Amino acid sequence: MNRILVAEDEERIAAFVQKGLTANGFATTVVGDGPAAIDYVLTGGFDLVVLDIGLPGRDGFSVLRTVREAKVTTPVIILTARDSVHDTVAGLEGGADDYMTKPFRFEELLARVRLRLRAADRTPEVTVLRGGDLSLDLRTRRAQVGNRTVDLTAREFVLLELFLRHPGQVLSREQILSHVWGYDFDPGSNIVDVYVRALRRKIGAERITTVRGMGYAFGR
């Protein structure tokens, strides 16, 4: 299991990122200031760092500079509310491996995390997810049930990918909302139920089980 350090002082965003990464099988540790981030990174126990620029104590640029000067090569993805070209260049030239501007969708962060981890360990890339006679091609973004091609909207695609990556696992509505719609979702919305119904109509209602009081599971 890959270990990821999240250095983020905004509690809502830190919790959102941690919850999403944990749901996707990563062991996640959260710190809220620059000095703590440096201490944790220098332990060498992490496979990737998600680093906010606006940390108290020492900002993300300072943290990044310190760990790179210490010859730590752990991949770093920067999160920031700053979207200027100057800050982007400064982060990348300072040793960051990737750069994301807030607000962001979790599925994009997850894709970048997986990309950086693959680049670090050369793990072969999975391009087709399968569940019985259902397949989802992540490159062409096409779904098939048997020999039938299924047209999916962008949200339906992300939702189906989430289910296929967690076969048999019960996913709560909150987990699905945070993964597919990002951290600005309305927790009182019924949008998950609407999209699950739509997805069932397209791939077969029996594939997605409603677990009363908990959420949904694929292939259970």
mmCIF file of C-alpha atoms in Angstrom:
data_model
loop_
_atom_site.group_PDB
_atom_site.id
_atom_site.type_symbol
_atom_site.label_atom_id
_atom_site.label_comp_id
_atom_site.label_asym_id
_atom_site.label_seq_id
_atom_site.Cartn_x
_atom_site.Cartn_y
_atom_site.Cartn_z
ATOM 1 C CA MET A 1 0.000 0.000 0.000
ATOM 2 C CA ASN A 2 1.381 3.391 -1.032
ATOM 3 C CA ARG A 3 1.808 5.980 1.718
ATOM 4 C CA ILE A 4 0.895 9.592 0.952
ATOM 5 C CA LEU A 5 1.580 12.691 3.046
ATOM 6 C CA VAL A 6 -0.971 15.501 2.719
ATOM 7 C CA ALA A 7 0.403 18.852 3.909
ATOM 8 C CA GLU A 8 -2.624 21.167 3.978
ATOM 9 C CA ASP A 9 -3.757 23.637 6.644
ATOM 10 C CA GLU A 10 -7.370 24.071 5.465
ATOM 11 C CA GLU A 11 -9.157 21.359 7.441
ATOM 12 C CA ARG A 12 -12.032 20.944 4.991
ATOM 13 C CA ILE A 13 -9.730 20.364 2.029
ATOM 14 C CA ALA A 14 -7.355 18.156 4.032
ATOM 15 C CA ALA A 15 -10.266 15.966 5.163
ATOM 16 C CA PHE A 16 -11.660 15.809 1.619
ATOM 17 C CA VAL A 17 -8.325 14.724 0.148
ATOM 18 C CA GLN A 18 -7.574 12.266 2.948
ATOM 19 C CA LYS A 19 -11.009 10.649 2.715
ATOM 20 C CA GLY A 20 -10.757 10.263 -1.058
ATOM 21 C CA LEU A 21 -7.240 8.829 -1.005
ATOM 22 C CA THR A 22 -8.091 6.422 1.804
ATOM 23 C CA ALA A 23 -11.178 5.229 -0.086
ATOM 24 C CA ASN A 24 -8.918 4.489 -3.044
ATOM 25 C CA GLY A 25 -6.547 2.308 -1.066
ATOM 26 C CA PHE A 26 -3.808 4.714 0.019
ATOM 27 C CA ALA A 27 -2.443 5.070 3.548
ATOM 28 C CA THR A 28 -2.689 8.797 4.233
ATOM 29 C CA THR A 29 -1.145 11.081 6.865
ATOM 30 C CA VAL A 30 -2.157 14.761 7.238
ATOM 31 C CA VAL A 31 -0.043 17.609 8.642
ATOM 32 C CA GLY A 32 -1.048 21.265 8.844
ATOM 33 C CA ASP A 33 2.154 23.326 8.837
ATOM 34 C CA GLY A 34 5.485 23.618 7.038
ATOM 35 C CA PRO A 35 7.888 22.463 9.780
ATOM 36 C CA ALA A 36 5.831 19.309 10.374
ATOM 37 C CA ALA A 37 5.734 18.641 6.638
ATOM 38 C CA ILE A 38 9.532 18.814 6.452
ATOM 39 C CA ASP A 39 9.940 16.489 9.433
ATOM 40 C CA TYR A 40 7.604 13.890 7.957
ATOM 41 C CA VAL A 41 9.048 14.024 4.438
ATOM 42 C CA LEU A 42 12.601 13.644 5.737
ATOM 43 C CA THR A 43 11.652 10.386 7.448
ATOM 44 C CA GLY A 44 11.575 8.859 3.985
ATOM 45 C CA GLY A 45 8.482 6.840 4.777
ATOM 46 C CA PHE A 46 6.213 8.284 2.071
ATOM 47 C CA ASP A 47 5.745 7.427 -1.595
ATOM 48 C CA LEU A 48 4.246 10.807 -2.555
ATOM 49 C CA VAL A 49 3.534 14.227 -1.029
ATOM 50 C CA VAL A 50 0.522 16.464 -1.697
ATOM 51 C CA LEU A 51 1.827 19.879 -0.657
ATOM 52 C CA ASP A 52 -0.120 23.115 -0.176
ATOM 53 C CA ILE A 53 1.799 26.307 -0.938
ATOM 54 C CA GLY A 54 0.087 28.426 1.721
ATOM 55 C CA LEU A 55 1.216 26.496 4.807
ATOM 56 C CA PRO A 56 1.858 28.361 8.090
ATOM 57 C CA GLY A 57 5.308 28.242 9.651
ATOM 58 C CA ARG A 58 7.101 27.675 6.356
ATOM 59 C CA ASP A 59 5.310 27.872 3.029
ATOM 60 C CA GLY A 60 5.238 25.098 0.459
ATOM 61 C CA PHE A 61 8.050 26.590 -1.627
ATOM 62 C CA SER A 62 10.324 26.576 1.429
ATOM 63 C CA VAL A 63 9.316 23.018 2.318
ATOM 64 C CA LEU A 64 9.985 21.858 -1.221
ATOM 65 C CA ARG A 65 13.364 23.599 -1.377
ATOM 66 C CA THR A 66 14.436 22.082 1.946
ATOM 67 C CA VAL A 67 13.541 18.490 1.068
ATOM 68 C CA ARG A 68 15.100 18.701 -2.398
ATOM 69 C CA GLU A 69 18.308 20.120 -0.926
ATOM 70 C CA ALA A 70 18.290 17.083 1.393
ATOM 71 C CA LYS A 71 18.273 14.887 -1.765
ATOM 72 C CA VAL A 72 14.762 13.568 -1.098
ATOM 73 C CA THR A 73 13.314 12.523 -4.465
ATOM 74 C CA THR A 74 9.778 11.643 -3.296
ATOM 75 C CA PRO A 75 7.244 12.880 -5.910
ATOM 76 C CA VAL A 76 5.497 16.110 -4.883
ATOM 77 C CA ILE A 77 2.191 17.469 -6.178
ATOM 78 C CA ILE A 78 1.571 21.092 -5.216
ATOM 79 C CA LEU A 79 -1.902 22.382 -4.326
ATOM 80 C CA THR A 80 -2.421 26.119 -4.289
ATOM 81 C CA ALA A 81 -4.966 28.898 -4.608
ATOM 82 C CA ARG A 82 -2.377 30.817 -6.624
ATOM 83 C CA ASP A 83 -2.804 30.395 -10.363
ATOM 84 C CA SER A 84 -0.211 32.788 -11.767
ATOM 85 C CA VAL A 85 2.330 31.552 -14.305
ATOM 86 C CA HIS A 86 5.134 32.805 -12.035
ATOM 87 C CA ASP A 87 4.021 30.601 -9.126
ATOM 88 C CA THR A 88 3.548 27.610 -11.397
ATOM 89 C CA VAL A 89 7.039 27.973 -12.817
ATOM 90 C CA ALA A 90 8.509 28.564 -9.350
ATOM 91 C CA GLY A 91 6.932 25.370 -8.040
ATOM 92 C CA LEU A 92 8.035 23.198 -10.938
ATOM 93 C CA GLU A 93 11.526 24.642 -11.069
ATOM 94 C CA GLY A 94 11.769 24.185 -7.307
ATOM 95 C CA GLY A 95 11.363 20.448 -7.724
ATOM 96 C CA ALA A 96 7.606 19.802 -7.788
ATOM 97 C CA ASP A 97 6.480 16.985 -10.066
ATOM 98 C CA ASP A 98 3.001 18.371 -10.702
ATOM 99 C CA TYR A 99 0.853 21.401 -9.892
ATOM 100 C CA MET A 100 -2.885 21.798 -9.241
ATOM 101 C CA THR A 101 -4.872 24.963 -8.624
ATOM 102 C CA LYS A 102 -7.770 25.108 -6.150
ATOM 103 C CA PRO A 103 -10.639 24.445 -6.488
ATOM 104 C CA PHE A 104 -10.079 21.049 -8.061
ATOM 105 C CA ARG A 105 -11.984 17.821 -8.599
ATOM 106 C CA PHE A 106 -10.802 14.815 -6.682
ATOM 107 C CA GLU A 107 -10.759 12.523 -9.722
ATOM 108 C CA GLU A 108 -8.164 14.789 -11.368
ATOM 109 C CA LEU A 109 -5.963 14.769 -8.268
ATOM 110 C CA LEU A 110 -6.334 10.982 -8.037
ATOM 111 C CA ALA A 111 -5.296 10.573 -11.678
ATOM 112 C CA ARG A 112 -2.195 12.692 -11.084
ATOM 113 C CA VAL A 113 -1.318 10.801 -7.905
ATOM 114 C CA ARG A 114 -1.492 7.492 -9.755
ATOM 115 C CA LEU A 115 0.517 8.892 -12.653
ATOM 116 C CA ARG A 116 3.331 10.096 -10.384
ATOM 117 C CA LEU A 117 3.405 6.827 -8.460
ATOM 118 C CA ARG A 118 3.580 4.841 -11.709
ATOM 119 C CA ALA A 119 6.422 7.030 -12.928
ATOM 120 C CA ALA A 120 8.246 6.418 -9.646
ATOM 121 C CA ASP A 121 7.885 2.636 -9.537
ATOM 122 C CA ARG A 122 7.250 1.827 -13.207
ATOM 123 C CA THR A 123 4.101 -0.112 -12.371
ATOM 124 C CA PRO A 124 2.349 -1.190 -15.603
ATOM 125 C CA GLU A 125 -0.624 1.035 -16.352
ATOM 126 C CA VAL A 126 -4.099 -0.483 -16.168
ATOM 127 C CA THR A 127 -6.099 0.824 -19.123
ATOM 128 C CA VAL A 128 -9.198 -1.397 -19.045
ATOM 129 C CA LEU A 129 -11.294 -2.113 -15.948
ATOM 130 C CA ARG A 130 -13.580 -5.170 -15.966
ATOM 131 C CA GLY A 131 -16.501 -6.511 -13.989
ATOM 132 C CA GLY A 132 -17.957 -9.676 -15.499
ATOM 133 C CA ASP A 133 -18.886 -8.912 -19.116
ATOM 134 C CA LEU A 134 -18.696 -5.178 -18.436
ATOM 135 C CA SER A 135 -15.523 -3.344 -19.464
ATOM 136 C CA LEU A 136 -14.449 0.280 -19.214
ATOM 137 C CA ASP A 137 -11.592 1.529 -21.392
ATOM 138 C CA LEU A 138 -9.868 4.412 -19.602
ATOM 139 C CA ARG A 139 -8.084 5.609 -22.742
ATOM 140 C CA THR A 140 -10.953 5.664 -25.222
ATOM 141 C CA ARG A 141 -13.457 6.354 -22.409
ATOM 142 C CA ARG A 142 -15.810 3.714 -23.784
ATOM 143 C CA ALA A 143 -17.897 1.201 -21.880
ATOM 144 C CA GLN A 144 -19.091 -2.143 -23.188
ATOM 145 C CA VAL A 145 -21.590 -4.664 -21.877
ATOM 146 C CA GLY A 146 -20.919 -7.862 -23.788
ATOM 147 C CA ASN A 147 -20.740 -6.750 -27.423
ATOM 148 C CA ARG A 148 -22.853 -3.645 -26.799
ATOM 149 C CA THR A 149 -21.226 -0.219 -26.563
ATOM 150 C CA VAL A 150 -22.672 1.982 -23.814
ATOM 151 C CA ASP A 151 -22.644 5.766 -24.119
ATOM 152 C CA LEU A 152 -21.807 7.461 -20.805
ATOM 153 C CA THR A 153 -21.751 11.078 -19.728
ATOM 154 C CA ALA A 154 -18.536 12.369 -18.132
ATOM 155 C CA ARG A 155 -19.966 11.985 -14.602
ATOM 156 C CA GLU A 156 -21.343 8.519 -15.333
ATOM 157 C CA PHE A 157 -17.905 7.476 -16.583
ATOM 158 C CA VAL A 158 -16.200 8.625 -13.374
ATOM 159 C CA LEU A 159 -18.905 6.974 -11.264
ATOM 160 C CA LEU A 160 -18.557 3.647 -13.096
ATOM 161 C CA GLU A 161 -14.768 3.814 -12.828
ATOM 162 C CA LEU A 162 -15.116 4.320 -9.069
ATOM 163 C CA PHE A 163 -17.360 1.244 -8.767
ATOM 164 C CA LEU A 164 -15.083 -0.912 -10.921
ATOM 165 C CA ARG A 165 -12.027 0.019 -8.880
ATOM 166 C CA HIS A 166 -13.826 -1.072 -5.695
ATOM 167 C CA PRO A 167 -15.775 -4.231 -6.593
ATOM 168 C CA GLY A 168 -17.881 -5.544 -3.743
ATOM 169 C CA GLN A 169 -17.036 -2.566 -1.514
ATOM 170 C CA VAL A 170 -19.869 -0.485 -0.080
ATOM 171 C CA LEU A 171 -19.359 3.152 -1.054
ATOM 172 C CA SER A 172 -21.279 5.746 0.918
ATOM 173 C CA ARG A 173 -23.080 8.587 -0.819
ATOM 174 C CA GLU A 174 -20.603 10.986 0.782
ATOM 175 C CA GLN A 175 -17.630 9.067 -0.657
ATOM 176 C CA ILE A 176 -19.215 9.057 -4.102
ATOM 177 C CA LEU A 177 -20.079 12.763 -3.898
ATOM 178 C CA SER A 178 -16.556 13.772 -2.891
ATOM 179 C CA HIS A 179 -14.949 11.618 -5.595
ATOM 180 C CA VAL A 180 -17.208 12.483 -8.519
ATOM 181 C CA TRP A 181 -18.352 16.010 -7.688
ATOM 182 C CA GLY A 182 -15.470 17.411 -5.618
ATOM 183 C CA TYR A 183 -15.314 19.066 -2.227
ATOM 184 C CA ASP A 184 -17.893 21.780 -3.011
ATOM 185 C CA PHE A 185 -20.751 19.258 -3.191
ATOM 186 C CA ASP A 186 -24.011 19.659 -1.255
ATOM 187 C CA PRO A 187 -24.174 16.715 1.193
ATOM 188 C CA GLY A 188 -27.971 16.954 1.191
ATOM 189 C CA SER A 189 -28.263 16.475 -2.559
ATOM 190 C CA ASN A 190 -29.839 13.360 -4.112
ATOM 191 C CA ILE A 191 -27.611 13.638 -7.194
ATOM 192 C CA VAL A 192 -25.866 10.334 -6.407
ATOM 193 C CA ASP A 193 -29.173 8.430 -6.460
ATOM 194 C CA VAL A 194 -30.123 10.097 -9.749
ATOM 195 C CA TYR A 195 -26.838 9.101 -11.405
ATOM 196 C CA VAL A 196 -26.899 5.561 -10.008
ATOM 197 C CA ARG A 197 -30.384 5.085 -11.475
ATOM 198 C CA ALA A 198 -29.178 6.374 -14.836
ATOM 199 C CA LEU A 199 -26.130 4.110 -14.744
ATOM 200 C CA ARG A 200 -28.255 1.093 -13.835
ATOM 201 C CA ARG A 201 -30.460 1.699 -16.868
ATOM 202 C CA LYS A 202 -27.391 1.650 -19.106
ATOM 203 C CA ILE A 203 -25.350 -1.248 -17.689
ATOM 204 C CA GLY A 204 -28.011 -3.362 -15.944
ATOM 205 C CA ALA A 205 -29.735 -2.718 -12.631
ATOM 206 C CA GLU A 206 -28.473 -5.948 -11.063
ATOM 207 C CA ARG A 207 -24.833 -4.828 -11.188
ATOM 208 C CA ILE A 208 -25.206 -2.088 -8.543
ATOM 209 C CA THR A 209 -26.690 -3.059 -5.189
ATOM 210 C CA THR A 210 -28.301 -0.622 -2.766
ATOM 211 C CA VAL A 211 -27.078 -1.285 0.776
ATOM 212 C CA ARG A 212 -29.757 0.260 2.951
ATOM 213 C CA GLY A 213 -28.488 3.010 5.229
ATOM 214 C CA MET A 214 -24.936 2.721 3.877
ATOM 215 C CA GLY A 215 -24.690 3.364 0.138
ATOM 216 C CA TYR A 216 -24.038 1.363 -3.011
ATOM 217 C CA ALA A 217 -21.861 -1.571 -4.016
ATOM 218 C CA PHE A 218 -20.875 -2.902 -7.437
ATOM 219 C CA GLY A 219 -20.951 -6.659 -8.056
ATOM 220 C CA ARG A 220 -21.931 -7.550 -4.519
#
